[in-house]
């Protein structure tokens, strides 16, 4: 996806506001396996995925727990760093070679003060990210692993072809053996 499509899906900006915002966005590329964000650090950027897939995870003493996948057109950000300028709790790893659009949070904050349309765009971005978090929490609390897998098949089927099964199982909160059983049951 190009940057105009990504920005427009969040909130339609007047052309002058969009131009101002785009002046602060740069394109960056990173290889598969690159750690884009580290837990317990303030992340001074937010990103939009032009091409590729990323995962967010939290580490425990025993393993990493994947709780989010992002693909083309989606935003990568640490809400804690974005909103409070404090260290985030998640790490972000790129699962494919990625082409990203990078936006410095401090530059964006200055734009919020200069342009009400960009401020509204930022509010809409934060609202959309919070809704995704809410949906994830509700899914984890009230849906079975089979229902969560079916949701993944319906809403993000491309992930099943592009992401290793261990990460999918972690995301669903189950073992790889349980995931294999679910996949066999559905076929």
XYZ file of N, CA, C and O in Angstrom:
748
model
N 0.843 -1.187 0.000
C 0.000 0.000 0.000
C 0.883 1.243 0.000
O 1.914 1.278 0.659
N 0.428 2.257 -0.691
C 1.198 3.500 -0.663
C 0.744 4.363 0.517
O -0.286 4.115 1.136
N 1.525 5.369 0.817
C 1.277 6.175 2.024
C -0.055 6.912 1.962
O -0.732 7.058 2.978
N -0.463 7.351 0.785
C -1.754 8.039 0.676
C -2.910 7.115 1.062
O -3.820 7.523 1.789
N -2.876 5.882 0.593
C -3.922 4.916 0.937
C -3.953 4.656 2.441
O -5.024 4.570 3.046
N -2.784 4.521 3.029
C -2.699 4.244 4.465
C -3.232 5.418 5.276
O -4.044 5.235 6.189
N -2.799 6.625 4.936
C -3.262 7.806 5.669
C -4.765 7.987 5.514
O -5.464 8.298 6.488
N -5.274 7.776 4.303
C -6.707 7.966 4.032
C -7.587 6.966 4.770
O -8.716 7.293 5.141
N -7.094 5.753 4.982
C -7.928 4.765 5.673
C -8.092 5.108 7.155
O -9.021 4.639 7.800
N -7.202 5.925 7.676
C -7.305 6.352 9.074
C -8.295 7.502 9.196
O -9.203 7.474 10.024
N -8.117 8.525 8.349
C -8.964 9.721 8.405
C -8.616 10.562 7.185
O -7.442 10.784 6.897
N -9.635 11.004 6.458
C -9.391 11.808 5.260
C -8.957 13.218 5.646
O -9.673 13.930 6.344
N -7.779 13.574 5.204
C -7.208 14.887 5.486
C -7.360 15.800 4.274
O -7.292 15.333 3.134
N -7.509 17.109 4.512
C -7.398 18.043 3.393
C -5.999 17.895 2.769
O -5.038 17.550 3.471
N -5.897 18.155 1.485
C -4.621 17.945 0.787
C -3.455 18.707 1.411
O -2.345 18.188 1.488
N -3.692 19.925 1.878
C -2.586 20.696 2.478
C -2.104 20.041 3.772
O -0.900 19.996 4.042
N -3.038 19.521 4.557
C -2.668 18.839 5.803
C -1.934 17.538 5.498
O -0.926 17.214 6.145
N -2.437 16.800 4.516
C -1.784 15.542 4.150
C -0.362 15.803 3.649
O 0.571 15.085 4.002
N -0.199 16.860 2.875
C 1.129 17.213 2.366
C 2.068 17.529 3.531
O 3.212 17.072 3.560
N 1.586 18.295 4.511
C 2.405 18.621 5.688
C 2.811 17.364 6.452
O 3.972 17.227 6.867
N 1.876 16.459 6.618
C 2.150 15.214 7.328
C 3.163 14.371 6.561
O 4.137 13.868 7.134
N 2.983 14.249 5.259
C 3.870 13.425 4.433
C 5.303 13.967 4.401
O 6.246 13.197 4.212
N 5.477 15.254 4.624
C 6.827 15.829 4.661
C 7.656 15.273 5.815
O 8.878 15.369 5.812
N 6.990 14.683 6.805
C 7.673 14.137 7.982
C 7.781 12.610 7.939
O 8.253 12.004 8.917
N 7.343 12.028 6.855
C 7.356 10.569 6.725
C 8.494 10.161 5.792
O 8.648 10.725 4.711
N 9.282 9.188 6.239
C 10.359 8.664 5.405
C 10.139 7.178 5.170
O 9.468 6.508 5.965
N 10.698 6.681 4.097
C 10.627 5.247 3.808
C 11.895 4.582 4.327
O 12.998 5.090 4.127
N 11.702 3.464 5.011
C 12.824 2.671 5.513
C 12.570 1.198 5.188
O 11.422 0.780 5.035
N 13.639 0.441 5.097
C 13.542 -1.002 4.865
C 14.384 -1.716 5.905
O 15.466 -1.236 6.281
N 13.865 -2.859 6.361
C 14.607 -3.675 7.321
C 14.409 -5.144 6.954
O 13.354 -5.528 6.445
N 15.399 -5.981 7.247
C 15.307 -7.398 6.884
C 14.455 -8.209 7.851
O 14.203 -7.801 8.987
N 14.045 -9.352 7.378
C 13.346 -10.328 8.212
C 14.177 -10.589 9.467
O 15.400 -10.676 9.409
N 13.500 -10.655 10.612
C 14.178 -10.914 11.876
C 14.625 -9.664 12.617
O 15.019 -9.742 13.772
N 14.547 -8.517 11.959
C 14.968 -7.258 12.578
C 14.024 -6.910 13.728
O 12.803 -7.025 13.610
N 14.580 -6.478 14.857
C 13.775 -6.036 15.998
C 13.534 -4.536 15.843
O 14.430 -3.729 16.077
N 12.343 -4.183 15.434
C 11.994 -2.789 15.162
C 11.800 -1.998 16.453
O 12.121 -0.814 16.516
N 11.260 -2.658 17.474
C 11.029 -2.018 18.767
C 11.396 -3.005 19.866
O 11.122 -4.191 19.740
N 12.001 -2.487 20.919
C 12.376 -3.321 22.051
C 11.550 -2.941 23.275
O 11.336 -1.751 23.529
N 11.141 -3.950 24.021
C 10.399 -3.721 25.260
C 11.240 -2.890 26.219
O 12.479 -2.920 26.178
N 10.566 -2.139 27.041
C 11.186 -1.315 28.088
C 12.025 -0.164 27.550
O 12.924 0.314 28.234
N 11.725 0.263 26.339
C 12.383 1.426 25.751
C 11.327 2.363 25.184
O 10.297 1.910 24.693
N 11.600 3.653 25.268
C 10.725 4.629 24.620
C 10.995 4.535 23.122
O 12.141 4.594 22.688
N 9.955 4.373 22.369
C 10.079 4.255 20.920
C 9.697 5.602 20.309
O 8.541 6.026 20.410
N 10.639 6.288 19.670
C 10.375 7.644 19.180
C 9.705 7.710 17.803
O 9.558 8.788 17.242
N 9.301 6.566 17.265
C 8.693 6.526 15.939
C 7.425 5.688 15.945
O 7.244 4.819 16.783
N 6.585 5.954 14.964
C 5.546 5.012 14.604
C 5.763 4.687 13.143
O 6.424 5.431 12.419
N 5.260 3.547 12.744
C 5.507 3.036 11.398
C 4.195 2.592 10.767
O 3.251 2.229 11.458
N 4.208 2.571 9.444
C 3.111 1.994 8.672
C 3.745 0.990 7.729
O 4.791 1.262 7.125
N 3.126 -0.161 7.608
C 3.702 -1.228 6.790
C 3.298 -1.047 5.330
O 2.114 -1.113 4.997
N 4.300 -0.805 4.511
C 4.071 -0.744 3.066
C 4.048 -2.157 2.511
O 3.189 -2.516 1.720
N 5.017 -2.959 2.954
C 5.122 -4.340 2.498
C 5.759 -5.163 3.603
O 6.768 -4.756 4.177
N 5.149 -6.319 3.912
C 5.720 -7.219 4.901
C 4.788 -7.496 6.069
O 3.651 -7.033 6.099
N 5.314 -8.261 7.013
C 4.556 -8.659 8.206
C 5.441 -8.481 9.439
O 6.648 -8.739 9.395
N 4.803 -8.065 10.529
C 5.492 -7.917 11.809
C 4.663 -8.587 12.896
O 3.474 -8.838 12.708
N 5.301 -8.851 14.014
C 4.575 -9.377 15.174
C 5.005 -8.617 16.408
O 6.157 -8.193 16.530
N 4.066 -8.459 17.322
C 4.359 -7.890 18.633
C 4.331 -9.037 19.626
O 3.468 -9.919 19.551
N 5.281 -9.003 20.554
C 5.328 -10.060 21.554
C 5.865 -9.508 22.870
O 6.509 -8.465 22.912
N 5.548 -10.228 23.914
C 6.088 -9.941 25.239
C 6.838 -11.188 25.687
O 6.407 -12.314 25.408
N 7.949 -10.989 26.342
C 8.778 -12.115 26.779
C 8.507 -12.450 28.244
O 8.370 -11.558 29.076
N 8.430 -13.725 28.506
C 8.368 -14.221 29.878
C 9.664 -14.983 30.126
O 10.485 -15.131 29.216
N 9.841 -15.499 31.314
C 11.058 -16.260 31.602
C 11.095 -17.561 30.796
O 12.157 -18.128 30.573
N 9.931 -18.019 30.352
C 9.858 -19.299 29.634
C 9.815 -19.152 28.120
O 10.361 -19.992 27.399
N 9.117 -18.114 27.614
C 8.980 -17.983 26.165
C 8.476 -16.597 25.780
O 8.231 -15.755 26.642
N 8.344 -16.399 24.491
C 7.760 -15.170 23.961
C 6.292 -15.430 23.649
O 5.953 -16.482 23.087
N 5.441 -14.483 23.980
C 4.013 -14.618 23.705
C 3.631 -13.580 22.660
O 3.705 -12.377 22.905
N 3.240 -14.065 21.494
C 2.814 -13.198 20.400
C 1.389 -12.752 20.663
O 0.519 -13.574 20.952
N 1.130 -11.437 20.564
C -0.237 -10.969 20.786
C -0.765 -10.092 19.663
O -1.908 -9.629 19.721
N 0.041 -9.877 18.621
C -0.418 -9.030 17.517
C 0.385 -9.341 16.273
O 1.573 -9.635 16.350
N -0.289 -9.309 15.128
C 0.359 -9.372 13.825
C -0.068 -8.149 13.045
O -1.222 -7.719 13.126
N 0.838 -7.611 12.274
C 0.515 -6.499 11.389
C 1.016 -6.802 9.996
O 2.074 -7.407 9.828
N 0.242 -6.398 8.997
C 0.645 -6.588 7.607
C 0.366 -5.306 6.837
O 0.067 -4.262 7.437
N 0.449 -5.381 5.537
C 0.362 -4.213 4.687
C -0.792 -3.280 5.078
O -1.919 -3.719 5.267
N -0.438 -1.995 5.199
C -1.418 -0.967 5.513
C -1.618 -0.705 6.989
O -2.254 0.276 7.368
N -1.067 -1.555 7.841
C -1.300 -1.394 9.270
C -0.203 -0.570 9.936
O 0.907 -0.441 9.437
N -0.569 -0.048 11.085
C 0.326 0.794 11.872
C 1.075 -0.061 12.889
O 0.524 -1.005 13.449
N 2.337 0.284 13.109
C 3.140 -0.315 14.171
C 3.509 0.811 15.122
O 4.159 1.774 14.722
N 3.044 0.688 16.362
C 3.424 1.685 17.352
C 3.311 1.108 18.744
O 2.598 0.142 18.970
N 4.058 1.694 19.635
C 3.923 1.404 21.050
C 3.003 2.491 21.596
O 3.371 3.667 21.630
N 1.792 2.114 21.987
C 0.833 3.117 22.474
C 1.385 3.860 23.682
O 1.161 5.058 23.825
N 2.100 3.164 24.540
C 2.643 3.814 25.740
C 3.656 4.898 25.352
O 3.664 5.983 25.922
N 4.492 4.617 24.368
C 5.452 5.619 23.892
C 4.738 6.727 23.129
O 5.049 7.908 23.292
N 3.761 6.374 22.313
C 3.025 7.334 21.487
C 2.237 8.321 22.347
O 2.286 9.518 22.137
N 1.544 7.804 23.337
C 0.659 8.635 24.154
C 1.383 9.291 25.324
O 1.225 10.479 25.579
N 2.191 8.514 26.056
C 2.789 8.999 27.299
C 4.288 9.267 27.221
O 4.883 9.709 28.194
N 4.910 8.945 26.103
C 6.356 9.091 25.953
C 7.098 8.288 27.034
O 8.086 8.747 27.609
N 6.581 7.089 27.289
C 7.168 6.186 28.289
C 7.536 4.865 27.622
O 7.012 4.529 26.561
N 8.420 4.090 28.256
C 8.807 2.804 27.675
C 7.615 1.875 27.475
O 6.744 1.767 28.343
N 7.603 1.222 26.339
C 6.555 0.245 26.041
C 6.895 -1.108 26.621
O 8.018 -1.365 27.050
N 5.924 -1.993 26.616
C 6.106 -3.330 27.173
C 6.326 -4.377 26.089
O 6.673 -5.510 26.359
N 6.159 -4.010 24.813
C 6.225 -4.974 23.738
C 7.496 -4.843 22.918
O 8.133 -3.796 22.897
N 7.831 -5.940 22.257
C 8.881 -5.934 21.253
C 8.203 -6.200 19.918
O 7.200 -6.919 19.856
N 8.758 -5.635 18.855
C 8.212 -5.829 17.511
C 9.305 -6.432 16.646
O 10.382 -5.852 16.505
N 9.016 -7.590 16.078
C 9.946 -8.289 15.201
C 9.352 -8.357 13.805
O 8.151 -8.608 13.641
N 10.193 -8.147 12.796
C 9.742 -8.255 11.411
C 9.841 -9.713 10.980
O 10.887 -10.343 11.119
N 8.742 -10.247 10.462
C 8.694 -11.653 10.061
C 9.005 -11.845 8.588
O 9.132 -12.981 8.121
N 9.100 -10.768 7.859
C 9.506 -10.766 6.455
C 10.379 -9.536 6.248
O 10.375 -8.627 7.081
N 11.090 -9.497 5.135
C 11.742 -8.244 4.762
C 10.633 -7.208 4.644
O 9.599 -7.482 4.022
N 10.811 -6.055 5.258
C 9.729 -5.068 5.306
C 10.146 -3.728 4.724
O 11.271 -3.271 4.928
N 9.192 -3.128 4.041
C 9.283 -1.741 3.610
C 8.283 -0.976 4.458
O 7.097 -1.339 4.507
N 8.763 0.040 5.156
C 7.945 0.760 6.127
C 7.979 2.251 5.863
O 8.945 2.779 5.305
N 6.929 2.913 6.309
C 6.917 4.368 6.376
C 7.146 4.726 7.836
O 6.469 4.203 8.715
N 8.099 5.588 8.105
C 8.484 5.954 9.468
C 8.111 7.405 9.739
O 8.353 8.278 8.918
N 7.534 7.649 10.917
C 7.134 8.987 11.322
C 7.594 9.206 12.759
O 7.259 8.424 13.656
N 8.373 10.252 12.965
C 8.861 10.560 14.308
C 7.703 11.097 15.157
O 6.985 12.007 14.742
N 7.538 10.536 16.334
C 6.437 10.919 17.219
C 6.505 12.394 17.601
O 5.481 13.077 17.623
N 7.696 12.895 17.887
C 7.830 14.300 18.284
C 7.405 15.233 17.155
O 6.733 16.250 17.396
N 7.763 14.913 15.933
C 7.328 15.720 14.779
C 5.809 15.694 14.658
O 5.178 16.708 14.367
N 5.238 14.536 14.882
C 3.784 14.407 14.798
C 3.106 15.249 15.884
O 2.108 15.931 15.612
N 3.654 15.244 17.082
C 3.085 16.062 18.159
C 3.104 17.552 17.804
O 2.161 18.278 18.098
N 4.182 18.003 17.176
C 4.244 19.408 16.741
C 3.172 19.692 15.697
O 2.520 20.746 15.734
N 2.981 18.750 14.787
C 1.940 18.921 13.766
C 0.546 18.962 14.395
O -0.334 19.684 13.919
N 0.335 18.198 15.449
C -0.957 18.228 16.156
C -1.262 19.648 16.629
O -2.414 20.092 16.582
N -0.245 20.349 17.107
C -0.434 21.711 17.615
C -0.617 22.744 16.509
O -1.156 23.819 16.748
N -0.162 22.419 15.327
C -0.222 23.367 14.210
C -1.442 23.185 13.316
O -1.860 24.128 12.645
N -1.997 21.979 13.279
C -3.047 21.663 12.303
C -4.117 20.786 12.951
O -3.857 19.628 13.285
N -5.307 21.331 13.105
C -6.403 20.597 13.750
C -6.776 19.338 12.974
O -7.161 18.329 13.565
N -6.621 19.370 11.652
C -6.947 18.190 10.846
C -5.978 17.044 11.144
O -6.387 15.890 11.263
N -4.697 17.382 11.296
C -3.706 16.357 11.643
C -3.936 15.880 13.082
O -3.808 14.689 13.373
N -4.328 16.784 13.960
C -4.653 16.385 15.341
C -5.822 15.399 15.339
O -5.800 14.388 16.059
N -6.829 15.668 14.522
C -7.967 14.742 14.420
C -7.536 13.414 13.800
O -8.004 12.349 14.211
N -6.637 13.476 12.828
C -6.115 12.252 12.228
C -5.416 11.415 13.312
O -5.624 10.201 13.401
N -4.604 12.059 14.145
C -3.912 11.361 15.224
C -4.873 10.768 16.239
O -4.653 9.668 16.748
N -5.941 11.484 16.528
C -6.965 10.963 17.446
C -7.626 9.729 16.845
O -7.805 8.716 17.517
N -7.951 9.795 15.553
C -8.590 8.656 14.884
C -7.646 7.449 14.849
O -8.083 6.313 15.017
N -6.355 7.703 14.646
C -5.373 6.624 14.678
C -5.369 5.957 16.049
O -5.447 4.730 16.154
N -5.296 6.754 17.108
C -5.272 6.208 18.472
C -6.567 5.460 18.783
O -6.536 4.384 19.394
N -7.699 5.996 18.357
C -8.982 5.316 18.583
C -9.016 3.956 17.893
O -9.435 2.956 18.494
N -8.556 3.907 16.654
C -8.551 2.641 15.911
C -7.640 1.609 16.582
O -7.995 0.425 16.693
N -6.484 2.052 17.053
C -5.563 1.135 17.726
C -6.144 0.640 19.055
O -5.965 -0.521 19.421
N -6.840 1.506 19.760
C -7.451 1.092 21.031
C -8.588 0.093 20.794
O -8.761 -0.849 21.571
N -9.344 0.278 19.729
C -10.413 -0.675 19.402
C -9.813 -2.043 19.086
O -10.330 -3.069 19.532
N -8.704 -2.072 18.346
C -8.035 -3.348 18.058
C -7.622 -4.040 19.358
O -7.787 -5.246 19.504
N -7.087 -3.269 20.293
C -6.675 -3.837 21.580
C -7.870 -4.379 22.350
O -7.813 -5.464 22.925
N -8.951 -3.620 22.341
C -10.166 -4.058 23.028
C -10.696 -5.353 22.418
O -11.076 -6.287 23.137
N -10.729 -5.429 21.096
C -11.213 -6.641 20.423
C -10.333 -7.838 20.761
O -10.833 -8.944 20.967
N -9.037 -7.623 20.836
C -8.117 -8.705 21.186
C -8.380 -9.205 22.600
O -8.451 -10.416 22.843
N -8.547 -8.297 23.536
C -8.817 -8.680 24.927
C -10.124 -9.456 25.023
O -10.185 -10.514 25.669
N -11.155 -8.968 24.380
C -12.456 -9.642 24.430
C -12.363 -11.030 23.796
O -12.892 -12.010 24.335
N -11.666 -11.136 22.680
C -11.494 -12.427 22.022
C -10.792 -13.422 22.941
O -11.215 -14.571 23.061
N -9.723 -12.971 23.594
C -8.974 -13.851 24.493
C -9.809 -14.303 25.696
O -9.640 -15.402 26.196
N -10.702 -13.440 26.147
C -11.487 -13.751 27.344
C -12.727 -14.597 27.063
O -13.132 -15.386 27.910
N -13.325 -14.407 25.894
C -14.647 -14.993 25.684
C -14.753 -15.974 24.530
O -15.797 -16.582 24.354
N -13.715 -16.144 23.750
C -13.782 -17.073 22.622
C -12.866 -18.256 22.858
O -11.811 -18.132 23.480
N -13.278 -19.394 22.317
C -12.445 -20.582 22.401
C -11.299 -20.463 21.396
O -11.345 -19.624 20.487
N -10.308 -21.316 21.537
C -9.194 -21.283 20.594
C -9.668 -21.609 19.176
O -9.159 -21.035 18.211
N -10.658 -22.483 19.046
C -11.225 -22.782 17.725
C -11.878 -21.539 17.128
O -11.666 -21.221 15.949
N -12.641 -20.816 17.921
C -13.279 -19.589 17.436
C -12.237 -18.533 17.057
O -12.369 -17.850 16.041
N -11.172 -18.423 17.847
C -10.120 -17.459 17.534
C -9.400 -17.831 16.236
O -9.070 -16.962 15.425
N -9.188 -19.137 16.030
C -8.551 -19.584 14.790
C -9.461 -19.291 13.586
O -8.982 -18.823 12.551
N -10.741 -19.535 13.738
C -11.685 -19.247 12.642
C -11.716 -17.747 12.338
O -11.793 -17.350 11.179
N -11.650 -16.924 13.374
C -11.575 -15.465 13.163
C -10.313 -15.109 12.372
O -10.350 -14.279 11.463
N -9.209 -15.734 12.731
C -7.950 -15.494 12.024
C -8.084 -15.908 10.556
O -7.654 -15.178 9.658
N -8.710 -17.043 10.306
C -8.932 -17.507 8.932
C -9.790 -16.512 8.149
O -9.542 -16.263 6.975
N -10.786 -15.950 8.801
C -11.728 -15.061 8.124
C -11.145 -13.662 7.924
O -11.247 -13.097 6.844
N -10.533 -13.098 8.961
C -10.092 -11.701 8.918
C -8.637 -11.506 8.465
O -8.303 -10.440 7.967
N -7.794 -12.505 8.694
C -6.373 -12.353 8.363
C -5.819 -13.644 7.758
O -4.753 -14.119 8.144
N -6.518 -14.191 6.798
C -6.142 -15.497 6.234
C -4.735 -15.502 5.643
O -4.073 -16.544 5.640
N -4.272 -14.362 5.144
C -2.924 -14.312 4.564
C -1.850 -14.666 5.586
O -0.797 -15.197 5.233
N -2.111 -14.411 6.868
C -1.125 -14.735 7.912
C -0.858 -16.227 7.985
O 0.266 -16.649 8.266
N -1.885 -17.030 7.727
C -1.733 -18.478 7.835
C -0.751 -19.020 6.802
O -0.156 -20.084 7.010
N -0.544 -18.296 5.728
C 0.410 -18.709 4.692
C 1.783 -18.082 4.906
O 2.775 -18.582 4.402
N 1.843 -16.978 5.639
C 3.078 -16.193 5.716
C 3.781 -16.240 7.073
O 4.912 -15.783 7.187
N 3.108 -16.764 8.092
C 3.660 -16.749 9.446
C 3.833 -18.182 9.934
O 2.950 -19.022 9.741
N 4.972 -18.452 10.589
C 5.208 -19.807 11.080
C 4.189 -20.187 12.156
O 3.712 -19.347 12.930
N 3.877 -21.476 12.176
C 2.807 -21.975 13.045
C 3.072 -21.743 14.526
O 2.134 -21.552 15.302
N 4.313 -21.738 14.947
C 4.615 -21.488 16.362
C 4.127 -20.120 16.806
O 3.607 -19.972 17.915
N 4.271 -19.120 15.953
C 3.794 -17.779 16.276
C 2.265 -17.728 16.265
O 1.653 -17.052 17.097
N 1.661 -18.449 15.327
C 0.185 -18.501 15.264
C -0.353 -19.154 16.544
O -1.297 -18.651 17.158
N 0.253 -20.261 16.948
C -0.184 -20.950 18.168
C -0.043 -20.035 19.381
O -0.968 -19.931 20.207
N 1.085 -19.343 19.485
C 1.301 -18.416 20.589
C 0.238 -17.322 20.591
O -0.319 -16.982 21.637
N -0.053 -16.780 19.424
C -1.072 -15.736 19.280
C -2.445 -16.231 19.749
O -3.196 -15.491 20.381
N -2.744 -17.484 19.442
C -4.032 -18.065 19.842
C -4.035 -18.525 21.297
O -5.081 -18.861 21.840
N -2.877 -18.544 21.925
C -2.778 -18.961 23.325
C -2.838 -20.466 23.501
O -3.302 -20.953 24.533
N -2.346 -21.202 22.491
C -2.385 -22.665 22.539
C -1.027 -23.221 22.116
O -0.163 -22.490 21.645
N -0.862 -24.529 22.260
C 0.362 -25.187 21.810
C 0.259 -25.487 20.325
O -0.836 -25.477 19.748
N 1.405 -25.801 19.716
C 1.390 -26.173 18.304
C 0.623 -27.470 18.086
O -0.019 -27.640 17.050
N 0.659 -28.376 19.055
C -0.089 -29.636 18.953
C -1.588 -29.334 18.902
O -2.320 -29.877 18.065
N -2.043 -28.437 19.775
C -3.468 -28.056 19.768
C -3.837 -27.368 18.466
O -4.921 -27.601 17.922
N -2.951 -26.547 17.956
C -3.215 -25.884 16.677
C -3.334 -26.915 15.556
O -4.231 -26.810 14.707
N -2.482 -27.924 15.559
C -2.562 -28.981 14.543
C -3.900 -29.705 14.623
O -4.501 -30.029 13.590
N -4.382 -29.954 15.826
C -5.683 -30.604 15.996
C -6.809 -29.740 15.442
O -7.717 -30.220 14.772
N -6.759 -28.458 15.733
C -7.781 -27.529 15.244
C -7.768 -27.482 13.709
O -8.809 -27.561 13.059
N -6.584 -27.413 13.145
C -6.466 -27.355 11.678
C -7.002 -28.632 11.039
O -7.672 -28.586 10.012
N -6.722 -29.797 11.668
C -7.208 -31.075 11.145
C -8.728 -31.152 11.253
O -9.410 -31.687 10.365
N -9.268 -30.615 12.335
C -10.715 -30.617 12.561
C -11.457 -29.775 11.521
O -12.551 -30.131 11.090
N -10.868 -28.675 11.119
C -11.512 -27.759 10.183
C -11.484 -28.292 8.744
O -12.396 -28.048 7.975
N -10.430 -29.042 8.397
C -10.293 -29.537 7.014
C -11.331 -30.547 6.651
O -12.014 -31.164 7.255
